[in-house]
C-alpha positions as CSV (number, residue, x, y, z in Angstrom):
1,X,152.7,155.4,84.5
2,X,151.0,152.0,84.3
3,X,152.2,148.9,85.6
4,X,153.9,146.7,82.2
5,X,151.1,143.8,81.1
6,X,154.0,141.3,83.7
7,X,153.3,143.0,86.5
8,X,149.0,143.4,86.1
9,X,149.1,139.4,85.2
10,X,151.2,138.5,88.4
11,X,148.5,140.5,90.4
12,X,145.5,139.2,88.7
13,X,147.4,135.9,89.2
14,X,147.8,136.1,92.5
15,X,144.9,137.8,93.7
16,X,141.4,136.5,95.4
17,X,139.0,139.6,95.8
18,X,138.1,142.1,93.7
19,X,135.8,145.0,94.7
20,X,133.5,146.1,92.0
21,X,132.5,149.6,92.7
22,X,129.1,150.5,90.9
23,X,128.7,147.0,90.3
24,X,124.6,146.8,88.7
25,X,122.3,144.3,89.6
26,X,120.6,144.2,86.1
27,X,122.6,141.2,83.8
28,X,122.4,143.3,80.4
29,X,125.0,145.8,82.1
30,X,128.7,146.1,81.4
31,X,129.5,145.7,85.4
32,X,127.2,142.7,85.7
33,X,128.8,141.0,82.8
34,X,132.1,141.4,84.2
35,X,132.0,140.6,87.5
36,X,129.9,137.5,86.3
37,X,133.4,136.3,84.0
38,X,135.6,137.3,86.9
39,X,133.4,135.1,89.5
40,X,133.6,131.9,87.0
41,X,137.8,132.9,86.7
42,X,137.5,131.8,90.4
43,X,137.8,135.4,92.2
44,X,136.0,136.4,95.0
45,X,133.4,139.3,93.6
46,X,132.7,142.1,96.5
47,X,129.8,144.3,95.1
48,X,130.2,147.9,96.3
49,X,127.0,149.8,96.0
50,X,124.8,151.3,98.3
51,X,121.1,150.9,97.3
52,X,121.3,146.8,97.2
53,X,121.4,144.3,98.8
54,X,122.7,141.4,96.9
55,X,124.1,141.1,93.5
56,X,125.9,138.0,91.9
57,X,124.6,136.0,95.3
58,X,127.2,138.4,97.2
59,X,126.2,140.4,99.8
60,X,126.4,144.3,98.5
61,X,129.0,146.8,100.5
62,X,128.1,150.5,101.1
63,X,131.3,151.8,99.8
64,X,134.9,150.4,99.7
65,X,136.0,150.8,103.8
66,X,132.7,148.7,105.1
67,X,133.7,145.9,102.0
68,X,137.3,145.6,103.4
69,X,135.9,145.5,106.9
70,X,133.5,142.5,106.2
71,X,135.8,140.6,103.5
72,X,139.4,141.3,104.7
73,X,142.0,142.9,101.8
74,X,141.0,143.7,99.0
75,X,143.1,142.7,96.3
76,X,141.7,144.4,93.4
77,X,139.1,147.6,92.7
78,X,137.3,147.4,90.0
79,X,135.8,150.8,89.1
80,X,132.5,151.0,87.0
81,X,131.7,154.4,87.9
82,X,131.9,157.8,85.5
83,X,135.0,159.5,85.5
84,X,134.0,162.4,87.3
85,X,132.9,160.4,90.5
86,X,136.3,158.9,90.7
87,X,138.0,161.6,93.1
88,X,135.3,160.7,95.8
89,X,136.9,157.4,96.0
90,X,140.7,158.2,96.5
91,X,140.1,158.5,101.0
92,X,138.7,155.3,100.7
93,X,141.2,153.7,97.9
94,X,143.8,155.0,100.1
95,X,142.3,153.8,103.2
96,X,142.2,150.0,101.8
97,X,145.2,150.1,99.6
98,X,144.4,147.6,97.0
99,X,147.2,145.8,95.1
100,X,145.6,147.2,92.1
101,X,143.0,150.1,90.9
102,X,141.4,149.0,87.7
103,X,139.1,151.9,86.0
104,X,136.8,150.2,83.6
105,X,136.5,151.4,79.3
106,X,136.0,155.2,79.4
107,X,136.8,155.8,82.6
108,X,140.0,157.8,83.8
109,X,141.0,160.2,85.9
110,X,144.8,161.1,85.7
111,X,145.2,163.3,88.9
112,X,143.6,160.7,91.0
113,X,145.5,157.9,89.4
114,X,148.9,159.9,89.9
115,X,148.3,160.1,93.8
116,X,147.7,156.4,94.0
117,X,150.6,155.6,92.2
118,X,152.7,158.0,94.6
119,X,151.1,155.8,97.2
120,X,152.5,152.4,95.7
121,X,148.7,151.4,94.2
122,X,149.4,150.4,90.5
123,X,146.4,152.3,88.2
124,X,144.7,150.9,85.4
125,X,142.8,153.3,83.2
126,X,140.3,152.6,80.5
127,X,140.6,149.1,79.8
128,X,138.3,146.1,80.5
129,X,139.6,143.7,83.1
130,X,137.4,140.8,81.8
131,X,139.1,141.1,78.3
132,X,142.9,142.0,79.9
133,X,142.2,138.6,82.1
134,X,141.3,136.5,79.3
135,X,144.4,137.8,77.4
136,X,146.8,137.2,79.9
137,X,145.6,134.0,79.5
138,X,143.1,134.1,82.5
């Protein structure tokens, strides 16, 4: 079940980095946009991709274990990936047990969501973090 809108807006509240996994280097796209707002909202913006170098004036992680080695917790995930590449994640989700997993518009994946909950790690599924900020009054 998904955390109730008090709960997401005491997290995104509270929180100070937010991995964005598939976050793309090219402004016109969905991820770039995003992180963009969520930089200017005052977070700290941990690109997770592994073919660059640095996006958003951040250095780029390799996947989600190396970001939370080099930045300390992670707060937040941010997932920009296709649904179907969203099971690959759950060791390393586990591994760094964010307060929150955030799966972008069009993206869910039930069965991986349902063992993250049963780990304590709230899921977010097919919603746009930018625009859920903003309404919480971000």
């Amino acid at each position: 079940m998904p955390p109730d809108r008090a709960h997401v807006a005491a997290i995104l509240r509270s929180a100070r980095r937010i991995a964005v996994v598939g976050l793309s280097p090219k402004p016109e796209r969905p991820s770039h946009g995003v992180a963009s707002y969520l930089q200017r909202a005052g977070y700290t913006i941990i690109p997770v991709r592994p073919t660059a170098r640095s996006i958003l004036g951040e250095p780029v992680q390799p996947d989600l274990k190396t970001a939370a080695a080099a930045a300390g917790p992670i707060d937040i995930v941010d997932i920009f990936r296709r649904s179907e590449f969203v099971p690959a994640l759950l060791d390393d989700l586990l591994a760094v047990h964010p307060r929150l997993v955030w799966m972008q518009v069009g993206i869910r994946d039930d069965e991986t969501a349902a063992r993250l909950e049963a780990a304590g790690i709230p899921v977010v599924m097919d919603r746009c973090l930018a625009v859920d900020h903003h309404s919480l009054g971000g």
